[in-house]
PDB file of C-alpha atoms in Angstrom:
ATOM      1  CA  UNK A   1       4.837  22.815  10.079  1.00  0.00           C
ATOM      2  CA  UNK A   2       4.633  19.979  12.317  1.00  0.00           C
ATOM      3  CA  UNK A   3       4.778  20.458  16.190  1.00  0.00           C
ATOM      4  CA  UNK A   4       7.146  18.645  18.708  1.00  0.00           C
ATOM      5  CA  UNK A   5       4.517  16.885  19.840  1.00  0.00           C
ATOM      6  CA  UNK A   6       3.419  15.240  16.349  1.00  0.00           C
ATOM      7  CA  UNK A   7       6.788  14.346  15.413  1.00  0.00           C
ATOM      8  CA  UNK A   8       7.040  12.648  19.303  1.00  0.00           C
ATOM      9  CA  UNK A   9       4.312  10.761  17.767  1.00  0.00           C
ATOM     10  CA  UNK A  10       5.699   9.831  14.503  1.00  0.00           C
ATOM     11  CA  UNK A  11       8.959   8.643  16.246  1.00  0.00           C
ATOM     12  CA  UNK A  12       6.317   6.209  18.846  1.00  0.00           C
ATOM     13  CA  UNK A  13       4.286   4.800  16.071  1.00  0.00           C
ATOM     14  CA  UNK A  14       7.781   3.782  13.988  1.00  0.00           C
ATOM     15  CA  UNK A  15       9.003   2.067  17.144  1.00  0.00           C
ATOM     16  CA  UNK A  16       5.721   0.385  17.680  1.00  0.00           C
ATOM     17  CA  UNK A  17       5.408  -0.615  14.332  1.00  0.00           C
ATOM     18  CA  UNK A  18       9.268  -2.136  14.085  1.00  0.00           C
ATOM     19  CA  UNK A  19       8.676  -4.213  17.650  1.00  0.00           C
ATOM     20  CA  UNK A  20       5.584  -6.111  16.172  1.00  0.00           C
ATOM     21  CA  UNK A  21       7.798  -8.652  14.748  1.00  0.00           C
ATOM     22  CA  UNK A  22       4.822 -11.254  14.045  1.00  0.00           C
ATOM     23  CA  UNK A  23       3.431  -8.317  11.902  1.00  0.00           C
ATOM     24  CA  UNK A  24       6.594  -7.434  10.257  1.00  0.00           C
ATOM     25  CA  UNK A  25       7.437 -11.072   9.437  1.00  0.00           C
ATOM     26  CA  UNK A  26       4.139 -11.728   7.665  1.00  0.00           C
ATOM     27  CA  UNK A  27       4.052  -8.651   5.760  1.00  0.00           C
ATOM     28  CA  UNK A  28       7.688  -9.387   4.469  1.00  0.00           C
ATOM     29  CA  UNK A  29       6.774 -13.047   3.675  1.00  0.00           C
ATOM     30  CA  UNK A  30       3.357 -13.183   2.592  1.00  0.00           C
ATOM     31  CA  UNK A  31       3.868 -10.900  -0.868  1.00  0.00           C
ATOM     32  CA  UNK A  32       6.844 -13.494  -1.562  1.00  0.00           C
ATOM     33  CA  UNK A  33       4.893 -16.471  -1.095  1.00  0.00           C
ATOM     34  CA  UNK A  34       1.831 -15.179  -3.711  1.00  0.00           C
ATOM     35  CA  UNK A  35       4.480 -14.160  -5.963  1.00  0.00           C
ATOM     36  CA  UNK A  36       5.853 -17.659  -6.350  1.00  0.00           C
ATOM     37  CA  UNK A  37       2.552 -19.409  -6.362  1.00  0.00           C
ATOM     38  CA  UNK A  38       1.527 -16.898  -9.446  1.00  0.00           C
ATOM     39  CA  UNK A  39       4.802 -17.018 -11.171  1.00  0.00           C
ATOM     40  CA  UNK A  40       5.335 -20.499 -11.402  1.00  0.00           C
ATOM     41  CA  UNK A  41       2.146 -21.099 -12.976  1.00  0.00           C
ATOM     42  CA  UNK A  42       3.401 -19.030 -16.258  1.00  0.00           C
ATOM     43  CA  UNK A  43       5.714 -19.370 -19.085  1.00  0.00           C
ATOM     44  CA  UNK A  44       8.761 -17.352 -18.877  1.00  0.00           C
ATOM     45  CA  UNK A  45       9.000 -16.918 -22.518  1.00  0.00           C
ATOM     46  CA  UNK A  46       5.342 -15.098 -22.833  1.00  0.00           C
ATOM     47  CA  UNK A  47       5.175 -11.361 -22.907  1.00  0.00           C
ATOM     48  CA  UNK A  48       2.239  -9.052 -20.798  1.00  0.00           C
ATOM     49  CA  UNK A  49      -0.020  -7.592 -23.778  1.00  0.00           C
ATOM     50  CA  UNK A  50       1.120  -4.694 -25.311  1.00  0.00           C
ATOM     51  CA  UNK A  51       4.354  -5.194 -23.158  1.00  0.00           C
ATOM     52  CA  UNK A  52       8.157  -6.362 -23.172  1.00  0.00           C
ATOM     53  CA  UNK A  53       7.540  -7.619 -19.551  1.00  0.00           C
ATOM     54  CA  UNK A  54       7.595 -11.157 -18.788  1.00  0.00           C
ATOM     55  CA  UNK A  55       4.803 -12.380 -16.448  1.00  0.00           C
ATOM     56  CA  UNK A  56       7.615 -13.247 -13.655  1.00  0.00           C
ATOM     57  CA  UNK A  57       9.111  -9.497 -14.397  1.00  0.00           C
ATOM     58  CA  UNK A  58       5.348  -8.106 -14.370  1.00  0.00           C
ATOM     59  CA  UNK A  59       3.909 -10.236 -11.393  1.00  0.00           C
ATOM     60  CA  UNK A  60       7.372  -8.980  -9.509  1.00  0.00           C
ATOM     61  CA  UNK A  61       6.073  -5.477  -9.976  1.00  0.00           C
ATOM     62  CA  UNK A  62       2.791  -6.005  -9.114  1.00  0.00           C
ATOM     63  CA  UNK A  63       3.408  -8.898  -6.099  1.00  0.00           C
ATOM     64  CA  UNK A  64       5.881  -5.587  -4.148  1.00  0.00           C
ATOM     65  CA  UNK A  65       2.876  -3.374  -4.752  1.00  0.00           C
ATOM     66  CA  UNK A  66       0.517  -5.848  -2.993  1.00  0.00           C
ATOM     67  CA  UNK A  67       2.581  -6.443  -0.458  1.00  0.00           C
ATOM     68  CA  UNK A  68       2.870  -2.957   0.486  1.00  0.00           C
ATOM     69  CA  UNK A  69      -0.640  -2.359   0.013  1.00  0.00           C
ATOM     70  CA  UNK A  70      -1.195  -5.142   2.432  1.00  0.00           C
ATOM     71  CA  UNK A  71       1.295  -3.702   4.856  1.00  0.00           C
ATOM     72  CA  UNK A  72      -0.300  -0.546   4.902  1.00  0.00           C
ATOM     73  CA  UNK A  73      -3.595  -0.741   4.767  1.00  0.00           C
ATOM     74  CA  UNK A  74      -4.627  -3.841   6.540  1.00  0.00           C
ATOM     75  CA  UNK A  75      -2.127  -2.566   9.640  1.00  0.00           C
ATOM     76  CA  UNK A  76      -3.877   0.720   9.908  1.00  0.00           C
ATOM     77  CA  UNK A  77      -7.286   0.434   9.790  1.00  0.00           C
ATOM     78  CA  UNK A  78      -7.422  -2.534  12.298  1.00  0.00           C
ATOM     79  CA  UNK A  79      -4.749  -1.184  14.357  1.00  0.00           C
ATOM     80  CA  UNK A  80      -6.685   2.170  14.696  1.00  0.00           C
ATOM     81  CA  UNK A  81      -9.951   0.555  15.117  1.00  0.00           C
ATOM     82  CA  UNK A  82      -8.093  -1.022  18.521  1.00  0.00           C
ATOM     83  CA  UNK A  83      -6.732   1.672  19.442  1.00  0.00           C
ATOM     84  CA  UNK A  84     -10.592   3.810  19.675  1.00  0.00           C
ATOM     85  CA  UNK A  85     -11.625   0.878  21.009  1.00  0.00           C
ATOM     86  CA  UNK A  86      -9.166   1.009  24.125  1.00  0.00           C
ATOM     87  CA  UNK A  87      -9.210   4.853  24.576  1.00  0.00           C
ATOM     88  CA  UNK A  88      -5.804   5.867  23.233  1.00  0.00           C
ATOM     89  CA  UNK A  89      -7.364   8.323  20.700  1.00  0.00           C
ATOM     90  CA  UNK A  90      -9.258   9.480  23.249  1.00  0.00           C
ATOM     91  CA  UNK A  91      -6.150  10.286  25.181  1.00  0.00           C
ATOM     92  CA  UNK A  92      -4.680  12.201  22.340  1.00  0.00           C
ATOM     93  CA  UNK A  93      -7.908  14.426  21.938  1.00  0.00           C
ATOM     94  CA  UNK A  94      -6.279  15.784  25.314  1.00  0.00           C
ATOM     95  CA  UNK A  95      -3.293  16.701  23.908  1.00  0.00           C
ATOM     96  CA  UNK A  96      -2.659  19.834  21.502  1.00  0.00           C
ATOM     97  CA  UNK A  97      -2.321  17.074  18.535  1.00  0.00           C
ATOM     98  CA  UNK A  98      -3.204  18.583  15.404  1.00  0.00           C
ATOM     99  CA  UNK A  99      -5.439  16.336  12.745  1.00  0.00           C
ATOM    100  CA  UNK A 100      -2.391  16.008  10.152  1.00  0.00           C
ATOM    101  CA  UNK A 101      -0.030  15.150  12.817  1.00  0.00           C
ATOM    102  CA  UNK A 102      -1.934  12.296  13.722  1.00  0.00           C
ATOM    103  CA  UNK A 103      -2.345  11.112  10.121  1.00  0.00           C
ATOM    104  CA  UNK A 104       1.262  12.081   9.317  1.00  0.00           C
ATOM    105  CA  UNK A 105       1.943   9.831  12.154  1.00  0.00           C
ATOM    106  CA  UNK A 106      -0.065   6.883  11.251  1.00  0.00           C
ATOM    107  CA  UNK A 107       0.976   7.098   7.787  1.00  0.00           C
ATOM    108  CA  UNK A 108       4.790   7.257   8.635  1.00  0.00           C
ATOM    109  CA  UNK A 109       4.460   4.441  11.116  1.00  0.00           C
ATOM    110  CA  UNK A 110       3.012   2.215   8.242  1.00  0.00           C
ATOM    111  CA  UNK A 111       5.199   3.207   5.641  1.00  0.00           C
ATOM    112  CA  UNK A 112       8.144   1.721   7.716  1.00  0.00           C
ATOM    113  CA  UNK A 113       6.911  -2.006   6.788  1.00  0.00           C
ATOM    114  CA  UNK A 114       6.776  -1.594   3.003  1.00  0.00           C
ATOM    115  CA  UNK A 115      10.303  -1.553   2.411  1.00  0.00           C
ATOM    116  CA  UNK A 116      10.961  -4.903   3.511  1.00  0.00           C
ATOM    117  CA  UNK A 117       7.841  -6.437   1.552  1.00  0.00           C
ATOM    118  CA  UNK A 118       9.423  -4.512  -1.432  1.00  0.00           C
ATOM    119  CA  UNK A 119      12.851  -5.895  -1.216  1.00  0.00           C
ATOM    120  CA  UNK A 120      12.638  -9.700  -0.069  1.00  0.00           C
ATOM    121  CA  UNK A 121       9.915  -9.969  -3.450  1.00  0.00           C
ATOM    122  CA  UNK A 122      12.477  -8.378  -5.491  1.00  0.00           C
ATOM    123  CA  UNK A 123      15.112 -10.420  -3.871  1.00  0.00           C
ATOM    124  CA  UNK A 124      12.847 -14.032  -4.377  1.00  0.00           C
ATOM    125  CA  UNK A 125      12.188 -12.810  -8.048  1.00  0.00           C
ATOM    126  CA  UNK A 126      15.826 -12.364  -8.979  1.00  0.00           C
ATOM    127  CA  UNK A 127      17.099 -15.670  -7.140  1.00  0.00           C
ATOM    128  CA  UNK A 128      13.995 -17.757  -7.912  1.00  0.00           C
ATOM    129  CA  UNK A 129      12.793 -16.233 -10.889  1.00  0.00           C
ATOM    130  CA  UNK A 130      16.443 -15.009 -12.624  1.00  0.00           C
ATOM    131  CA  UNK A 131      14.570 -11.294 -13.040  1.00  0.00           C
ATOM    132  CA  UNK A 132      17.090  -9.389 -14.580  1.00  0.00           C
ATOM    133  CA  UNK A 133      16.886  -5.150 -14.633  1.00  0.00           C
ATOM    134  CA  UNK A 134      19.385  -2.294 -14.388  1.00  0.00           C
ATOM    135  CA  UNK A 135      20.975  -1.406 -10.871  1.00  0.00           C
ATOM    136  CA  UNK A 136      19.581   2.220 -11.222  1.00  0.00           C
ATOM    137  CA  UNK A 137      15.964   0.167 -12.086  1.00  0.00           C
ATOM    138  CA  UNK A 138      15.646  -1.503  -8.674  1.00  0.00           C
ATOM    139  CA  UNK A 139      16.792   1.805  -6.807  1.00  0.00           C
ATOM    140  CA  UNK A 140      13.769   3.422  -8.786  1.00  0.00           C
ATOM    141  CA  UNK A 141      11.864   0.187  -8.662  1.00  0.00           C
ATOM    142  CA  UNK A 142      11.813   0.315  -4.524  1.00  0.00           C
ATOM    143  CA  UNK A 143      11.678   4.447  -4.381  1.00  0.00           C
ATOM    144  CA  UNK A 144       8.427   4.195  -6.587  1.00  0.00           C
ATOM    145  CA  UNK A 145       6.833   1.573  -4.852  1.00  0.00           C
ATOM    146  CA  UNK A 146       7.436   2.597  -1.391  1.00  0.00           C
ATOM    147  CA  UNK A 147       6.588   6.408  -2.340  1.00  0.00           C
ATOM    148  CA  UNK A 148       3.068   4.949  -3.717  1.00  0.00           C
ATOM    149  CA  UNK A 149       2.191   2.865  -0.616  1.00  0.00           C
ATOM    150  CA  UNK A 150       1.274   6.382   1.299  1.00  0.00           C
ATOM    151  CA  UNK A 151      -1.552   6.490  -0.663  1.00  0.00           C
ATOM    152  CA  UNK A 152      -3.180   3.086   1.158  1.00  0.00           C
ATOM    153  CA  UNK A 153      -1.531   4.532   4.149  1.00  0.00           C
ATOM    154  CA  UNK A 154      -3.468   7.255   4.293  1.00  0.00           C
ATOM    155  CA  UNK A 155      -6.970   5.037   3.119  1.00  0.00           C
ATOM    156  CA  UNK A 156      -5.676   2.874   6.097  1.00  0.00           C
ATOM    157  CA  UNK A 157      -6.308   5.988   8.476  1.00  0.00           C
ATOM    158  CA  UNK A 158      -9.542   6.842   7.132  1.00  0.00           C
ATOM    159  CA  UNK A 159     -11.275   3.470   7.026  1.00  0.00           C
ATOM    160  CA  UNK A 160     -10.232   2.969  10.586  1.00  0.00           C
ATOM    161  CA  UNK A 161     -12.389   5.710  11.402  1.00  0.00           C
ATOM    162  CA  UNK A 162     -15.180   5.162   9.111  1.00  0.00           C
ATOM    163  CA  UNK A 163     -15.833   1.767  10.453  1.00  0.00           C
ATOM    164  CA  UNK A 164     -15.217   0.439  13.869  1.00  0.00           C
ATOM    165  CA  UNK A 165     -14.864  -2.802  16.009  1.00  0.00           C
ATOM    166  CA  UNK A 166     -16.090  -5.606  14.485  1.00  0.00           C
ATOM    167  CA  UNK A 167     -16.994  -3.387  11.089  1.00  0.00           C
ATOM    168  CA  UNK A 168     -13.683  -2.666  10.299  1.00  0.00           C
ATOM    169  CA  UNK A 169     -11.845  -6.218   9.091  1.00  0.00           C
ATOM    170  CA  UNK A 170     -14.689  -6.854   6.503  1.00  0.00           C
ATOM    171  CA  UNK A 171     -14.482  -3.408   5.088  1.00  0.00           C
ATOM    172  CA  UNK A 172     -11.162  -3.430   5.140  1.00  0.00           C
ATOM    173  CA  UNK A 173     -10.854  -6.888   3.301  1.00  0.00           C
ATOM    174  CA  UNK A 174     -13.678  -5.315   0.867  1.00  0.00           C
ATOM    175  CA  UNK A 175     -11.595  -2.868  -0.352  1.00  0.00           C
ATOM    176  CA  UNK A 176      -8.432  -4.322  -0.238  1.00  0.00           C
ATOM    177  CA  UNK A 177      -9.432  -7.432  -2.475  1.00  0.00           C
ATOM    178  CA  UNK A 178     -11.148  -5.077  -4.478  1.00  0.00           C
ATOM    179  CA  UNK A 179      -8.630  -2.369  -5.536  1.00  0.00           C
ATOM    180  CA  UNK A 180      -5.944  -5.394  -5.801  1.00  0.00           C
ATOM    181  CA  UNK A 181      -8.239  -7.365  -8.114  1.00  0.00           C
ATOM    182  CA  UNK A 182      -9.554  -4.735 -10.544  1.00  0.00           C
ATOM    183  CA  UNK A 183      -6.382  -2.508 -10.360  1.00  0.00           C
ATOM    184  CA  UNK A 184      -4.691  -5.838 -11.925  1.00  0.00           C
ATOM    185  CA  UNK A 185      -2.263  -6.490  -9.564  1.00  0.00           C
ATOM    186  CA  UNK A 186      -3.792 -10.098  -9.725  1.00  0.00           C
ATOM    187  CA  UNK A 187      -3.688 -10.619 -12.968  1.00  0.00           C
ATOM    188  CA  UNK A 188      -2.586  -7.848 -16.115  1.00  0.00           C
ATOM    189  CA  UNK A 189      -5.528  -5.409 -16.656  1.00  0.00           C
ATOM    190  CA  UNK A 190      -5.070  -6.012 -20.183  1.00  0.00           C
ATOM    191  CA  UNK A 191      -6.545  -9.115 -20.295  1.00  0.00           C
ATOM    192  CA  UNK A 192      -9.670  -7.252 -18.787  1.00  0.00           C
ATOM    193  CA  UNK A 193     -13.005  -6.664 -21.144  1.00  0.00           C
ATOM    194  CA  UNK A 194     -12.754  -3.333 -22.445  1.00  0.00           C
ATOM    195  CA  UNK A 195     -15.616  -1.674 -20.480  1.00  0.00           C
ATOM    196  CA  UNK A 196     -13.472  -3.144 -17.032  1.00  0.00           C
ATOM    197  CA  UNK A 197     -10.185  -1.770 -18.117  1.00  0.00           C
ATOM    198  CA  UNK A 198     -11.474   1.698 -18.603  1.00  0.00           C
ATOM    199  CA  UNK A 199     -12.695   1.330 -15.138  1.00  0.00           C
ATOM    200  CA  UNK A 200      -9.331   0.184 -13.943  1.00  0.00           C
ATOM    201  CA  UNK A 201      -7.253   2.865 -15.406  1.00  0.00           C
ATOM    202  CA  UNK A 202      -8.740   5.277 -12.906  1.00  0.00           C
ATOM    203  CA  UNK A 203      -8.197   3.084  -9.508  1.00  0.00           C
ATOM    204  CA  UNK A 204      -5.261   4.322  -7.704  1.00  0.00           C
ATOM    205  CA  UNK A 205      -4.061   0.482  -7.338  1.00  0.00           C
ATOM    206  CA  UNK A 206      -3.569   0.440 -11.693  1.00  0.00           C
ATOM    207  CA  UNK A 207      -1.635   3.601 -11.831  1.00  0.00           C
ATOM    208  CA  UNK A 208       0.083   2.262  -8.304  1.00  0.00           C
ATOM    209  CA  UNK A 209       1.206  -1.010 -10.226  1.00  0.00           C
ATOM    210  CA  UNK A 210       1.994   1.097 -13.348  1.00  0.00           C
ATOM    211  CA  UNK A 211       4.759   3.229 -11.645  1.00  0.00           C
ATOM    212  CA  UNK A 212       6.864   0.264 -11.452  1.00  0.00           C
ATOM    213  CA  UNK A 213       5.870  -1.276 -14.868  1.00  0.00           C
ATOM    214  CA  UNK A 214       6.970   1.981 -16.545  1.00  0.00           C
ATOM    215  CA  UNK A 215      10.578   1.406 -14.991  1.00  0.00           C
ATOM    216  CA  UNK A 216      10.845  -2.034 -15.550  1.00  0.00           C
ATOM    217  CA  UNK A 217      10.338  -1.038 -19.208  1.00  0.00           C
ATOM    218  CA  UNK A 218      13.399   1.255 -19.209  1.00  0.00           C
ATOM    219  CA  UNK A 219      10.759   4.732 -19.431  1.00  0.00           C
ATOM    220  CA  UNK A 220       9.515   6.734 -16.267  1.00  0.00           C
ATOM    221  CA  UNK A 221       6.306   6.753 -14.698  1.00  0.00           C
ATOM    222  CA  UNK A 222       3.294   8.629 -16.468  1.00  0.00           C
ATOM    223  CA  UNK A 223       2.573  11.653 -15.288  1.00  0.00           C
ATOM    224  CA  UNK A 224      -0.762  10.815 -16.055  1.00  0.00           C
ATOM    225  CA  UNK A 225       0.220   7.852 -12.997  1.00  0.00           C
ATOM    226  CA  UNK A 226       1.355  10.040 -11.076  1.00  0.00           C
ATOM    227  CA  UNK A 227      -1.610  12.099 -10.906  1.00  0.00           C
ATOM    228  CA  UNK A 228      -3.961  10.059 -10.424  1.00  0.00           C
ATOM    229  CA  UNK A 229      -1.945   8.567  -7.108  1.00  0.00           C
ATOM    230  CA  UNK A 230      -1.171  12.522  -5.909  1.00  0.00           C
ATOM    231  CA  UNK A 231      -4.901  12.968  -5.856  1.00  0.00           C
ATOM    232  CA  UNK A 232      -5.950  10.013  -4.031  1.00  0.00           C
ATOM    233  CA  UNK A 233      -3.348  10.745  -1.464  1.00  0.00           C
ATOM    234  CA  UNK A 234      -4.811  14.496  -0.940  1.00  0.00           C
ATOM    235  CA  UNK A 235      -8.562  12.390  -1.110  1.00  0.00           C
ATOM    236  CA  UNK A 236      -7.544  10.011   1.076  1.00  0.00           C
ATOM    237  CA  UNK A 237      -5.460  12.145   3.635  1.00  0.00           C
ATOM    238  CA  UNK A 238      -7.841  14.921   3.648  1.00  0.00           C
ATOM    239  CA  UNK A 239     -10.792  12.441   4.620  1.00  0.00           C
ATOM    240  CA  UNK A 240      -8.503  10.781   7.490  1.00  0.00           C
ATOM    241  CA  UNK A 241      -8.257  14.203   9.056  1.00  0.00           C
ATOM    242  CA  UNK A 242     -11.909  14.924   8.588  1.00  0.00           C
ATOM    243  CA  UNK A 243     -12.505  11.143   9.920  1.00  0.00           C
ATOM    244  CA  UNK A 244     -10.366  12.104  12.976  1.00  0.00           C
ATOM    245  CA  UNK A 245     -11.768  16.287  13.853  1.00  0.00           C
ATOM    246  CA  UNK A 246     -15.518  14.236  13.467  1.00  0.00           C
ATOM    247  CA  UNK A 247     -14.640  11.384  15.610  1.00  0.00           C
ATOM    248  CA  UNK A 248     -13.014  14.380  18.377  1.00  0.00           C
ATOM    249  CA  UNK A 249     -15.981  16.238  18.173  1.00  0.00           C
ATOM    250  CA  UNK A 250     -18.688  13.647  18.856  1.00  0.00           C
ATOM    251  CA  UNK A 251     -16.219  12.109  21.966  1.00  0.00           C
TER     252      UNK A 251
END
């Protein structure tokens, strides 16, 4: 159970997060704008590989999964980085602030901005791009996608402890680039050698991508998916709290 004090916290990193408007405006618009420059370079009669997907239906998909993985990930780590920087974790090592509540916090605070990168690229697709799917497909289509992005959340958290000041935005840009690249949200994994899409099966950005794809396709996510993203998130989480009692310690 969570104490008063971490869901105080929670509640101040979701307001803090929703008054950054600059922040919220590019993470909302950004996704958009890559899905249109990507889209419009492919046919719209052309099917993904061992697919019934359309590259403007697939690139949808994958476009609201980089967006939130932007949102998420490239918020936290520099926005925790600051904040050790400045001394307001050092305040908090003050308080009785249990590890989880501070990740629970940060990861809460981030998840707030995915849901608008998920629905103006699902709104641009369907306008722009005439992407066509069930009602009951986008509900799942924005649940799945928005459930995923804790994941990067929580990798957020922990490489904002692992690196610091100036370390942080090249680290961050490392991984981000990478995971988006080789999980084939760029471009369909499919198309990948063989030896690279056996590598790419097990990066939690492929099954991240592949929650949505499964929907789109009328079926439900894998459970092998799933897995894969539930133990990234206890990976990922778990090292953010390590990250954080470490960093407490050696203050």
């Amino acid at each position: 159970m969570l104490s008063l004090f971490s869901w105080a916290l929670i509640r101040l990193e979701v307001t803090r997060t929703l008054r950054n408007k600059k922040f919220m405006f590019f993470s909302a618009i950004y996704p958009s704008v890559i899905y249109l420059l990507i889209s419009s370079t492919q046919s719209t009669s052309d099917r993904i590989p061992h697919t019934d997907l359309t590259f403007q239906a697939f690139f949808m998909v994958s476009m609201a999964s980089f967006g939130a993985l932007t949102a998420v990930l490239m918020g936290n780590s520099e926005r925790i980085a600051k904040e050790r920087e400045k001394g307001w974790v050092r305040q908090l090592r003050l308080t009785a602030l249990p590890s989880r509540g501070y990740v629970l916090a940060k990861i809460a605070s981030a998840a707030v901005v995915t849901l608008p990168c998920i629905v103006v690229v699902f709104l641009v697709a369907a306008a722009v791009k005439h992407v066509r799917v069930e009602t009951w497909q986008w509900f799942a289509l924005a649940g799945v996608i928005w459930a995923g992005s804790l994941v990067f959340a929580a990798l957020g958290v922990a490489i904002g402890y692992l690196a610091g000041g100036d370390a942080v935005r090249p680290l961050t840009m490392i991984i981000y680039f990478g995971l988006s690249v080789l999980g084939g949200l760029w471009m369909p994994s499919a198309t990948f050698p063989r030896w690279l899409q056996n590598i790419s099966e097990w990066l939690p950005t492929h099954a991240y991508a592949s929650l949505g794809q499964a929907i789109e396709m009328g079926g439900l996510p894998h459970a092998k998916d799933v897995a894969i993203l539930c133990a990234y998130f206890l990976i990922f989480a778990g090292g953010a709290a390590w990250l954080y009692r470490k960093d407490t310690l050696k203050a």
